[in-house]
Amino acid sequence: MAHTKQTIEVPPEVFKLYDAYCHGDLSRRAFFSKLSAYAVGGVTVSMLAACVMPDYGRAQTAEGEAELIEETAAYKSPKGAGDMSGYLVRPAGARGKLAGIVIVHENRGLNPHIRDVARRAAKAGYAAFAPDALFPLGGYPGNDDDGRALQSQRDRDQMIEDFMAAAEFLRDHDATNGKIGCTGFCFGGAVTNIMAVRQPWLKASVPYYGGWPTVEDAAKVEVPLQIHLASDDERVNAGWPPYEAALKAAGKPYEIFVYEGTQHGFHNNTTPRFNPDAAQLAWGRTLEFFAKHLA
């Protein structure tokens, strides 16, 4: 059982329903309908929903901090959407050029949480760039429900091209030294896995609980991988053993960390699936990995 800020105990089944809803396997109507089975003892459906929906007031950083330079940066994605845009943030007091990190969002666009993660990377000394796959459709619409619906309208392969183009944009930016890594979460984790296959010039890729390339693609990986998985994430974890076997067979570099007692999305501090100890450990490992490979 997990305790939320409302002191409501949320059954594990509710988190599974939320996971299915987040990934498009349940409609909003079906999600709320199924929640009713767990609305007992004075707990209403709306109370349960409030417990599992994101609360972006929990950001660890704030926009407009004096120590950061933030801007909206346009870039070209000729094999994707054509014109693209993202959130570029870097430390204000940096001397010389910086290594860069592309932050790849989940399946709902560049929401406040991913912007927060970009600022965290910038505070660690990097030029961080978080593209918005929803830019061709007007950008992140201000809430995850509409963002998820919009992102489902885009072609997945074109979105991958957009994120790959973002890495090239950051590599060639005047603020960076050309050493670029990437990290992403869920959909973004899947994208960063693919970037490690298709962009061998990248210095590091750190996917969090994302889907996997094909086992045939494993032999193409030249980018050091650091993989973070939740222990209670059957949907994603089912694909790891065959991909790991293919990486091993091809002699490819990777690190894998599985965090016991955690759920998909454990790094996201805006939802009750957040596990502070695991998230802190994973992010610390992520920064150490980037420091090693982007130095």
PDB file of C-alpha atoms in Angstrom:
ATOM      1  CA  MET A   1       0.000   0.000   0.000  1.00  0.00           C
ATOM      2  CA  ALA A   2       1.146   3.535  -0.660  1.00  0.00           C
ATOM      3  CA  HIS A   3       0.314   6.652   1.355  1.00  0.00           C
ATOM      4  CA  THR A   4      -0.460   9.845  -0.505  1.00  0.00           C
ATOM      5  CA  LYS A   5      -0.511  13.452   0.608  1.00  0.00           C
ATOM      6  CA  GLN A   6      -4.246  12.990   1.359  1.00  0.00           C
ATOM      7  CA  THR A   7      -3.474  10.076   3.721  1.00  0.00           C
ATOM      8  CA  ILE A   8      -5.567   7.780   1.549  1.00  0.00           C
ATOM      9  CA  GLU A   9      -4.231   4.281   1.096  1.00  0.00           C
ATOM     10  CA  VAL A  10      -4.158   3.593  -2.607  1.00  0.00           C
ATOM     11  CA  PRO A  11      -4.441  -0.111  -3.528  1.00  0.00           C
ATOM     12  CA  PRO A  12      -1.761  -1.381  -5.934  1.00  0.00           C
ATOM     13  CA  GLU A  13      -4.503  -2.191  -8.430  1.00  0.00           C
ATOM     14  CA  VAL A  14      -5.302   1.518  -8.701  1.00  0.00           C
ATOM     15  CA  PHE A  15      -1.725   2.260  -9.723  1.00  0.00           C
ATOM     16  CA  LYS A  16      -2.005  -0.443 -12.370  1.00  0.00           C
ATOM     17  CA  LEU A  17      -5.178   1.174 -13.672  1.00  0.00           C
ATOM     18  CA  TYR A  18      -3.392   4.526 -13.775  1.00  0.00           C
ATOM     19  CA  ASP A  19      -0.482   2.964 -15.655  1.00  0.00           C
ATOM     20  CA  ALA A  20      -2.881   1.520 -18.232  1.00  0.00           C
ATOM     21  CA  TYR A  21      -4.614   4.896 -18.528  1.00  0.00           C
ATOM     22  CA  CYS A  22      -1.307   6.747 -18.921  1.00  0.00           C
ATOM     23  CA  HIS A  23      -0.249   4.493 -21.748  1.00  0.00           C
ATOM     24  CA  GLY A  24      -3.480   4.596 -23.689  1.00  0.00           C
ATOM     25  CA  ASP A  25      -4.746   1.155 -22.761  1.00  0.00           C
ATOM     26  CA  LEU A  26      -7.731   2.651 -20.904  1.00  0.00           C
ATOM     27  CA  SER A  27      -9.846   5.624 -21.904  1.00  0.00           C
ATOM     28  CA  ARG A  28     -10.487   8.342 -19.339  1.00  0.00           C
ATOM     29  CA  ARG A  29     -14.073   7.118 -18.980  1.00  0.00           C
ATOM     30  CA  ALA A  30     -12.962   3.501 -18.461  1.00  0.00           C
ATOM     31  CA  PHE A  31     -10.305   4.572 -15.963  1.00  0.00           C
ATOM     32  CA  PHE A  32     -12.826   6.419 -13.798  1.00  0.00           C
ATOM     33  CA  SER A  33     -15.340   3.615 -14.173  1.00  0.00           C
ATOM     34  CA  LYS A  34     -12.873   1.000 -12.945  1.00  0.00           C
ATOM     35  CA  LEU A  35     -11.774   3.241 -10.067  1.00  0.00           C
ATOM     36  CA  SER A  36     -15.281   2.956  -8.641  1.00  0.00           C
ATOM     37  CA  ALA A  37     -14.513  -0.607  -7.499  1.00  0.00           C
ATOM     38  CA  TYR A  38     -11.963   0.825  -5.047  1.00  0.00           C
ATOM     39  CA  ALA A  39     -14.025   3.789  -3.830  1.00  0.00           C
ATOM     40  CA  VAL A  40     -15.006   2.359  -0.443  1.00  0.00           C
ATOM     41  CA  GLY A  41     -15.041   3.471   3.180  1.00  0.00           C
ATOM     42  CA  GLY A  42     -15.734   7.109   2.453  1.00  0.00           C
ATOM     43  CA  VAL A  43     -13.155   7.318  -0.357  1.00  0.00           C
ATOM     44  CA  THR A  44     -14.691   8.637  -3.574  1.00  0.00           C
ATOM     45  CA  VAL A  45     -13.609   8.089  -7.175  1.00  0.00           C
ATOM     46  CA  SER A  46     -12.549  11.714  -7.444  1.00  0.00           C
ATOM     47  CA  MET A  47     -10.412  11.369  -4.306  1.00  0.00           C
ATOM     48  CA  LEU A  48      -8.676   8.286  -5.713  1.00  0.00           C
ATOM     49  CA  ALA A  49      -8.106  10.015  -9.040  1.00  0.00           C
ATOM     50  CA  ALA A  50      -6.627  13.034  -7.284  1.00  0.00           C
ATOM     51  CA  CYS A  51      -4.203  10.733  -5.484  1.00  0.00           C
ATOM     52  CA  VAL A  52      -2.721   9.293  -8.673  1.00  0.00           C
ATOM     53  CA  MET A  53      -2.841  12.280 -11.003  1.00  0.00           C
ATOM     54  CA  PRO A  54       0.308  14.438 -11.251  1.00  0.00           C
ATOM     55  CA  ASP A  55       0.770  17.470  -9.022  1.00  0.00           C
ATOM     56  CA  TYR A  56       3.156  19.817 -10.807  1.00  0.00           C
ATOM     57  CA  GLY A  57       3.397  22.003  -7.730  1.00  0.00           C
ATOM     58  CA  ARG A  58       5.975  19.524  -6.467  1.00  0.00           C
ATOM     59  CA  ALA A  59       8.728  20.685  -8.851  1.00  0.00           C
ATOM     60  CA  GLN A  60      12.223  20.583  -7.377  1.00  0.00           C
ATOM     61  CA  THR A  61      13.304  23.700  -9.263  1.00  0.00           C
ATOM     62  CA  ALA A  62      11.552  26.826 -10.488  1.00  0.00           C
ATOM     63  CA  GLU A  63      11.497  28.678 -13.766  1.00  0.00           C
ATOM     64  CA  GLY A  64      13.206  32.061 -13.695  1.00  0.00           C
ATOM     65  CA  GLU A  65      15.993  31.161 -11.287  1.00  0.00           C
ATOM     66  CA  ALA A  66      18.881  33.613 -11.592  1.00  0.00           C
ATOM     67  CA  GLU A  67      21.485  30.878 -11.788  1.00  0.00           C
ATOM     68  CA  LEU A  68      20.011  29.458 -14.996  1.00  0.00           C
ATOM     69  CA  ILE A  69      19.685  30.708 -18.566  1.00  0.00           C
ATOM     70  CA  GLU A  70      16.401  29.474 -20.049  1.00  0.00           C
ATOM     71  CA  GLU A  71      15.123  29.894 -23.569  1.00  0.00           C
ATOM     72  CA  THR A  72      12.799  28.403 -26.119  1.00  0.00           C
ATOM     73  CA  ALA A  73      14.943  27.198 -28.992  1.00  0.00           C
ATOM     74  CA  ALA A  74      13.740  26.406 -32.491  1.00  0.00           C
ATOM     75  CA  TYR A  75      15.452  23.747 -34.568  1.00  0.00           C
ATOM     76  CA  LYS A  76      14.997  21.819 -37.789  1.00  0.00           C
ATOM     77  CA  SER A  77      13.962  18.183 -38.065  1.00  0.00           C
ATOM     78  CA  PRO A  78      14.015  17.455 -41.808  1.00  0.00           C
ATOM     79  CA  LYS A  79      13.094  13.768 -41.413  1.00  0.00           C
ATOM     80  CA  GLY A  80      10.496  14.475 -38.743  1.00  0.00           C
ATOM     81  CA  ALA A  81       8.123  17.386 -38.260  1.00  0.00           C
ATOM     82  CA  GLY A  82      10.308  19.893 -40.100  1.00  0.00           C
ATOM     83  CA  ASP A  83      10.099  22.811 -37.667  1.00  0.00           C
ATOM     84  CA  MET A  84      10.564  21.893 -34.021  1.00  0.00           C
ATOM     85  CA  SER A  85      11.101  23.597 -30.693  1.00  0.00           C
ATOM     86  CA  GLY A  86      12.315  22.801 -27.203  1.00  0.00           C
ATOM     87  CA  TYR A  87      13.335  24.124 -23.801  1.00  0.00           C
ATOM     88  CA  LEU A  88      17.054  24.936 -23.590  1.00  0.00           C
ATOM     89  CA  VAL A  89      18.489  25.632 -20.155  1.00  0.00           C
ATOM     90  CA  ARG A  90      22.062  25.968 -18.908  1.00  0.00           C
ATOM     91  CA  PRO A  91      23.961  27.384 -15.939  1.00  0.00           C
ATOM     92  CA  ALA A  92      24.340  31.165 -16.090  1.00  0.00           C
ATOM     93  CA  GLY A  93      27.841  31.201 -14.632  1.00  0.00           C
ATOM     94  CA  ALA A  94      29.370  28.612 -16.947  1.00  0.00           C
ATOM     95  CA  ARG A  95      32.808  29.317 -18.330  1.00  0.00           C
ATOM     96  CA  GLY A  96      33.503  27.886 -21.740  1.00  0.00           C
ATOM     97  CA  LYS A  97      31.433  25.360 -23.596  1.00  0.00           C
ATOM     98  CA  LEU A  98      29.417  22.668 -21.884  1.00  0.00           C
ATOM     99  CA  ALA A  99      28.548  19.059 -22.501  1.00  0.00           C
ATOM    100  CA  GLY A 100      24.885  18.642 -23.380  1.00  0.00           C
ATOM    101  CA  ILE A 101      22.035  16.352 -22.371  1.00  0.00           C
ATOM    102  CA  VAL A 102      18.837  15.803 -24.344  1.00  0.00           C
ATOM    103  CA  ILE A 103      15.865  15.150 -22.046  1.00  0.00           C
ATOM    104  CA  VAL A 104      13.162  13.087 -23.771  1.00  0.00           C
ATOM    105  CA  HIS A 105       9.658  13.409 -22.366  1.00  0.00           C
ATOM    106  CA  GLU A 106       6.975  10.807 -21.770  1.00  0.00           C
ATOM    107  CA  ASN A 107       3.919  10.222 -23.950  1.00  0.00           C
ATOM    108  CA  ARG A 108       2.233  13.536 -23.129  1.00  0.00           C
ATOM    109  CA  GLY A 109       4.543  16.268 -24.360  1.00  0.00           C
ATOM    110  CA  LEU A 110       6.892  18.672 -22.641  1.00  0.00           C
ATOM    111  CA  ASN A 111       5.059  19.010 -19.354  1.00  0.00           C
ATOM    112  CA  PRO A 112       6.249  20.918 -16.260  1.00  0.00           C
ATOM    113  CA  HIS A 113       7.920  17.853 -14.757  1.00  0.00           C
ATOM    114  CA  ILE A 114      10.218  17.303 -17.736  1.00  0.00           C
ATOM    115  CA  ARG A 115      11.082  20.996 -17.757  1.00  0.00           C
ATOM    116  CA  ASP A 116      11.989  20.564 -14.097  1.00  0.00           C
ATOM    117  CA  VAL A 117      14.257  17.611 -14.946  1.00  0.00           C
ATOM    118  CA  ALA A 118      15.970  19.746 -17.598  1.00  0.00           C
ATOM    119  CA  ARG A 119      16.669  22.427 -15.000  1.00  0.00           C
ATOM    120  CA  ARG A 120      18.108  19.790 -12.658  1.00  0.00           C
ATOM    121  CA  ALA A 121      20.501  18.705 -15.408  1.00  0.00           C
ATOM    122  CA  ALA A 122      21.476  22.329 -16.017  1.00  0.00           C
ATOM    123  CA  LYS A 123      22.152  22.824 -12.319  1.00  0.00           C
ATOM    124  CA  ALA A 124      24.494  19.840 -12.550  1.00  0.00           C
ATOM    125  CA  GLY A 125      26.532  21.782 -15.108  1.00  0.00           C
ATOM    126  CA  TYR A 126      25.095  20.760 -18.466  1.00  0.00           C
ATOM    127  CA  ALA A 127      23.348  22.428 -21.351  1.00  0.00           C
ATOM    128  CA  ALA A 128      20.030  20.582 -21.199  1.00  0.00           C
ATOM    129  CA  PHE A 129      17.589  20.500 -24.086  1.00  0.00           C
ATOM    130  CA  ALA A 130      14.056  19.151 -23.736  1.00  0.00           C
ATOM    131  CA  PRO A 131      12.215  19.072 -27.091  1.00  0.00           C
ATOM    132  CA  ASP A 132       8.430  19.135 -27.292  1.00  0.00           C
ATOM    133  CA  ALA A 133       7.063  16.513 -29.671  1.00  0.00           C
ATOM    134  CA  LEU A 134       3.748  18.383 -29.549  1.00  0.00           C
ATOM    135  CA  PHE A 135       5.184  21.567 -31.043  1.00  0.00           C
ATOM    136  CA  PRO A 136       3.790  20.763 -34.530  1.00  0.00           C
ATOM    137  CA  LEU A 137       0.331  20.498 -32.931  1.00  0.00           C
ATOM    138  CA  GLY A 138       0.575  23.710 -30.930  1.00  0.00           C
ATOM    139  CA  GLY A 139       2.801  22.526 -28.096  1.00  0.00           C
ATOM    140  CA  TYR A 140       2.067  21.011 -24.709  1.00  0.00           C
ATOM    141  CA  PRO A 141      -1.564  22.035 -24.068  1.00  0.00           C
ATOM    142  CA  GLY A 142      -1.289  22.630 -20.335  1.00  0.00           C
ATOM    143  CA  ASN A 143      -2.545  19.280 -19.061  1.00  0.00           C
ATOM    144  CA  ASP A 144      -1.468  15.686 -19.506  1.00  0.00           C
ATOM    145  CA  ASP A 145      -4.816  14.329 -20.674  1.00  0.00           C
ATOM    146  CA  ASP A 146      -4.910  16.565 -23.724  1.00  0.00           C
ATOM    147  CA  GLY A 147      -1.168  16.161 -24.166  1.00  0.00           C
ATOM    148  CA  ARG A 148      -1.513  12.391 -24.312  1.00  0.00           C
ATOM    149  CA  ALA A 149      -4.318  12.668 -26.844  1.00  0.00           C
ATOM    150  CA  LEU A 150      -2.283  15.025 -29.016  1.00  0.00           C
ATOM    151  CA  GLN A 151       0.856  12.901 -28.911  1.00  0.00           C
ATOM    152  CA  SER A 152      -1.139   9.851 -30.031  1.00  0.00           C
ATOM    153  CA  GLN A 153      -1.881  11.768 -33.235  1.00  0.00           C
ATOM    154  CA  ARG A 154       1.773  12.023 -34.174  1.00  0.00           C
ATOM    155  CA  ASP A 155       3.716   9.398 -36.082  1.00  0.00           C
ATOM    156  CA  ARG A 156       6.079   7.596 -33.715  1.00  0.00           C
ATOM    157  CA  ASP A 157       8.905   7.288 -36.237  1.00  0.00           C
ATOM    158  CA  GLN A 158       8.729  10.989 -37.009  1.00  0.00           C
ATOM    159  CA  MET A 159       8.890  11.818 -33.311  1.00  0.00           C
ATOM    160  CA  ILE A 160      12.017   9.694 -32.975  1.00  0.00           C
ATOM    161  CA  GLU A 161      13.532  11.665 -35.837  1.00  0.00           C
ATOM    162  CA  ASP A 162      12.608  14.885 -34.010  1.00  0.00           C
ATOM    163  CA  PHE A 163      14.489  13.820 -30.892  1.00  0.00           C
ATOM    164  CA  MET A 164      17.478  12.649 -32.910  1.00  0.00           C
ATOM    165  CA  ALA A 165      17.520  16.016 -34.669  1.00  0.00           C
ATOM    166  CA  ALA A 166      17.432  17.664 -31.243  1.00  0.00           C
ATOM    167  CA  ALA A 167      20.612  15.819 -30.275  1.00  0.00           C
ATOM    168  CA  GLU A 168      22.289  17.065 -33.456  1.00  0.00           C
ATOM    169  CA  PHE A 169      21.045  20.598 -32.757  1.00  0.00           C
ATOM    170  CA  LEU A 170      22.505  20.487 -29.245  1.00  0.00           C
ATOM    171  CA  ARG A 171      25.764  18.981 -30.497  1.00  0.00           C
ATOM    172  CA  ASP A 172      26.220  21.881 -32.926  1.00  0.00           C
ATOM    173  CA  HIS A 173      25.010  24.633 -30.577  1.00  0.00           C
ATOM    174  CA  ASP A 174      27.462  27.392 -29.665  1.00  0.00           C
ATOM    175  CA  ALA A 175      26.958  26.681 -25.960  1.00  0.00           C
ATOM    176  CA  THR A 176      28.158  23.070 -26.161  1.00  0.00           C
ATOM    177  CA  ASN A 177      31.426  21.279 -26.801  1.00  0.00           C
ATOM    178  CA  GLY A 178      29.773  18.628 -28.964  1.00  0.00           C
ATOM    179  CA  LYS A 179      29.723  15.948 -26.256  1.00  0.00           C
ATOM    180  CA  ILE A 180      26.082  14.930 -25.953  1.00  0.00           C
ATOM    181  CA  GLY A 181      24.205  12.372 -23.894  1.00  0.00           C
ATOM    182  CA  CYS A 182      20.501  11.641 -23.594  1.00  0.00           C
ATOM    183  CA  THR A 183      18.062  10.457 -20.996  1.00  0.00           C
ATOM    184  CA  GLY A 184      14.329   9.845 -21.090  1.00  0.00           C
ATOM    185  CA  PHE A 185      11.417   8.372 -19.221  1.00  0.00           C
ATOM    186  CA  CYS A 186       8.872   5.766 -20.360  1.00  0.00           C
ATOM    187  CA  PHE A 187       8.240   6.728 -24.025  1.00  0.00           C
ATOM    188  CA  GLY A 188      11.347   8.851 -23.644  1.00  0.00           C
ATOM    189  CA  GLY A 189      13.260   5.865 -22.314  1.00  0.00           C
ATOM    190  CA  ALA A 190      12.309   3.907 -25.419  1.00  0.00           C
ATOM    191  CA  VAL A 191      13.468   6.815 -27.578  1.00  0.00           C
ATOM    192  CA  THR A 192      16.823   7.067 -25.809  1.00  0.00           C
ATOM    193  CA  ASN A 193      17.314   3.331 -26.323  1.00  0.00           C
ATOM    194  CA  ILE A 194      16.731   3.859 -30.043  1.00  0.00           C
ATOM    195  CA  MET A 195      19.007   6.896 -30.151  1.00  0.00           C
ATOM    196  CA  ALA A 196      21.779   4.685 -28.749  1.00  0.00           C
ATOM    197  CA  VAL A 197      21.265   2.416 -31.767  1.00  0.00           C
ATOM    198  CA  ARG A 198      20.977   5.071 -34.468  1.00  0.00           C
ATOM    199  CA  GLN A 199      23.327   7.803 -33.241  1.00  0.00           C
ATOM    200  CA  PRO A 200      26.647   6.123 -32.444  1.00  0.00           C
ATOM    201  CA  TRP A 201      28.324   9.508 -31.942  1.00  0.00           C
ATOM    202  CA  LEU A 202      26.400  10.040 -28.686  1.00  0.00           C
ATOM    203  CA  LYS A 203      28.552   9.709 -25.577  1.00  0.00           C
ATOM    204  CA  ALA A 204      25.963   8.148 -23.241  1.00  0.00           C
ATOM    205  CA  SER A 205      22.314   7.101 -23.094  1.00  0.00           C
ATOM    206  CA  VAL A 206      20.338   6.681 -19.858  1.00  0.00           C
ATOM    207  CA  PRO A 207      16.844   5.245 -20.421  1.00  0.00           C
ATOM    208  CA  TYR A 208      14.387   5.018 -17.539  1.00  0.00           C
ATOM    209  CA  TYR A 209      11.793   2.227 -17.797  1.00  0.00           C
ATOM    210  CA  GLY A 210      11.445   2.503 -21.556  1.00  0.00           C
ATOM    211  CA  GLY A 211      10.674   0.006 -24.277  1.00  0.00           C
ATOM    212  CA  TRP A 212      13.351  -1.833 -26.202  1.00  0.00           C
ATOM    213  CA  PRO A 213      14.767  -1.846 -29.721  1.00  0.00           C
ATOM    214  CA  THR A 214      14.771  -5.148 -31.582  1.00  0.00           C
ATOM    215  CA  VAL A 215      17.272  -7.795 -30.577  1.00  0.00           C
ATOM    216  CA  GLU A 216      18.836  -7.338 -34.012  1.00  0.00           C
ATOM    217  CA  ASP A 217      19.459  -3.680 -33.175  1.00  0.00           C
ATOM    218  CA  ALA A 218      21.450  -4.581 -30.071  1.00  0.00           C
ATOM    219  CA  ALA A 219      24.503  -5.345 -32.216  1.00  0.00           C
ATOM    220  CA  LYS A 220      24.423  -1.750 -33.512  1.00  0.00           C
ATOM    221  CA  VAL A 221      24.759  -0.142 -30.079  1.00  0.00           C
ATOM    222  CA  GLU A 222      28.035   1.762 -29.692  1.00  0.00           C
ATOM    223  CA  VAL A 223      26.835   4.156 -26.995  1.00  0.00           C
ATOM    224  CA  PRO A 224      27.371   3.332 -23.302  1.00  0.00           C
ATOM    225  CA  LEU A 225      24.006   2.527 -21.711  1.00  0.00           C
ATOM    226  CA  GLN A 226      22.863   2.936 -18.132  1.00  0.00           C
ATOM    227  CA  ILE A 227      19.390   1.433 -17.736  1.00  0.00           C
ATOM    228  CA  HIS A 228      17.003   2.079 -14.829  1.00  0.00           C
ATOM    229  CA  LEU A 229      14.003  -0.184 -14.230  1.00  0.00           C
ATOM    230  CA  ALA A 230      11.292  -0.473 -11.595  1.00  0.00           C
ATOM    231  CA  SER A 231      10.897  -3.885 -10.040  1.00  0.00           C
ATOM    232  CA  ASP A 232       7.091  -3.808 -10.334  1.00  0.00           C
ATOM    233  CA  ASP A 233       6.780  -2.986 -14.021  1.00  0.00           C
ATOM    234  CA  GLU A 234       5.855  -6.154 -15.875  1.00  0.00           C
ATOM    235  CA  ARG A 235       4.921  -4.372 -19.095  1.00  0.00           C
ATOM    236  CA  VAL A 236       8.381  -2.884 -19.641  1.00  0.00           C
ATOM    237  CA  ASN A 237      10.502  -5.494 -17.891  1.00  0.00           C
ATOM    238  CA  ALA A 238       9.172  -8.358 -20.007  1.00  0.00           C
ATOM    239  CA  GLY A 239      11.225  -7.138 -22.950  1.00  0.00           C
ATOM    240  CA  TRP A 240      14.494  -6.754 -21.076  1.00  0.00           C
ATOM    241  CA  PRO A 241      15.793 -10.378 -20.892  1.00  0.00           C
ATOM    242  CA  PRO A 242      15.924 -10.931 -24.672  1.00  0.00           C
ATOM    243  CA  TYR A 243      17.422  -7.492 -25.271  1.00  0.00           C
ATOM    244  CA  GLU A 244      19.992  -8.009 -22.528  1.00  0.00           C
ATOM    245  CA  ALA A 245      20.928 -11.380 -24.015  1.00  0.00           C
ATOM    246  CA  ALA A 246      21.444  -9.709 -27.392  1.00  0.00           C
ATOM    247  CA  LEU A 247      23.593  -6.959 -25.855  1.00  0.00           C
ATOM    248  CA  LYS A 248      25.709  -9.565 -24.074  1.00  0.00           C
ATOM    249  CA  ALA A 249      26.070 -11.677 -27.195  1.00  0.00           C
ATOM    250  CA  ALA A 250      27.283  -8.625 -29.111  1.00  0.00           C
ATOM    251  CA  GLY A 251      29.616  -7.546 -26.304  1.00  0.00           C
ATOM    252  CA  LYS A 252      27.954  -4.155 -25.914  1.00  0.00           C
ATOM    253  CA  PRO A 253      28.493  -1.853 -22.911  1.00  0.00           C
ATOM    254  CA  TYR A 254      25.635  -1.377 -20.475  1.00  0.00           C
ATOM    255  CA  GLU A 255      24.767  -1.022 -16.809  1.00  0.00           C
ATOM    256  CA  ILE A 256      21.410  -2.129 -15.422  1.00  0.00           C
ATOM    257  CA  PHE A 257      19.815  -1.098 -12.147  1.00  0.00           C
ATOM    258  CA  VAL A 258      16.494  -2.489 -10.926  1.00  0.00           C
ATOM    259  CA  TYR A 259      14.960  -0.704  -7.935  1.00  0.00           C
ATOM    260  CA  GLU A 260      13.151  -3.063  -5.601  1.00  0.00           C
ATOM    261  CA  GLY A 261       9.693  -2.106  -4.396  1.00  0.00           C
ATOM    262  CA  THR A 262       9.215   0.553  -7.076  1.00  0.00           C
ATOM    263  CA  GLN A 263       6.688   1.080  -9.821  1.00  0.00           C
ATOM    264  CA  HIS A 264       6.895   2.423 -13.342  1.00  0.00           C
ATOM    265  CA  GLY A 265       7.435   6.169 -13.046  1.00  0.00           C
ATOM    266  CA  PHE A 266       9.256   6.017  -9.692  1.00  0.00           C
ATOM    267  CA  HIS A 267      11.522   8.925 -10.690  1.00  0.00           C
ATOM    268  CA  ASN A 268       8.612  11.299 -11.282  1.00  0.00           C
ATOM    269  CA  ASN A 269       8.183  13.235  -8.044  1.00  0.00           C
ATOM    270  CA  THR A 270       4.812  14.686  -9.123  1.00  0.00           C
ATOM    271  CA  THR A 271       2.870  11.421  -8.760  1.00  0.00           C
ATOM    272  CA  PRO A 272       2.369   8.970  -5.864  1.00  0.00           C
ATOM    273  CA  ARG A 273       4.392   6.349  -7.723  1.00  0.00           C
ATOM    274  CA  PHE A 274       7.404   8.474  -6.803  1.00  0.00           C
ATOM    275  CA  ASN A 275       9.934   6.644  -4.652  1.00  0.00           C
ATOM    276  CA  PRO A 276      12.259   9.301  -3.190  1.00  0.00           C
ATOM    277  CA  ASP A 277      15.065   6.955  -2.191  1.00  0.00           C
ATOM    278  CA  ALA A 278      15.130   5.141  -5.527  1.00  0.00           C
ATOM    279  CA  ALA A 279      14.758   8.377  -7.481  1.00  0.00           C
ATOM    280  CA  GLN A 280      17.632  10.035  -5.643  1.00  0.00           C
ATOM    281  CA  LEU A 281      19.844   6.983  -6.121  1.00  0.00           C
ATOM    282  CA  ALA A 282      18.960   6.667  -9.812  1.00  0.00           C
ATOM    283  CA  TRP A 283      19.508  10.357 -10.550  1.00  0.00           C
ATOM    284  CA  GLY A 284      22.817  10.298  -8.699  1.00  0.00           C
ATOM    285  CA  ARG A 285      23.918   7.342 -10.792  1.00  0.00           C
ATOM    286  CA  THR A 286      22.732   9.131 -13.917  1.00  0.00           C
ATOM    287  CA  LEU A 287      24.834  12.206 -13.173  1.00  0.00           C
ATOM    288  CA  GLU A 288      27.872  10.067 -12.327  1.00  0.00           C
ATOM    289  CA  PHE A 289      27.466   8.232 -15.631  1.00  0.00           C
ATOM    290  CA  PHE A 290      27.248  11.479 -17.576  1.00  0.00           C
ATOM    291  CA  ALA A 291      30.231  12.896 -15.707  1.00  0.00           C
ATOM    292  CA  LYS A 292      32.244   9.831 -16.689  1.00  0.00           C
ATOM    293  CA  HIS A 293      31.296   9.760 -20.350  1.00  0.00           C
ATOM    294  CA  LEU A 294      30.825  13.454 -21.135  1.00  0.00           C
ATOM    295  CA  ALA A 295      33.982  14.666 -19.392  1.00  0.00           C
TER     296      ALA A 295
END
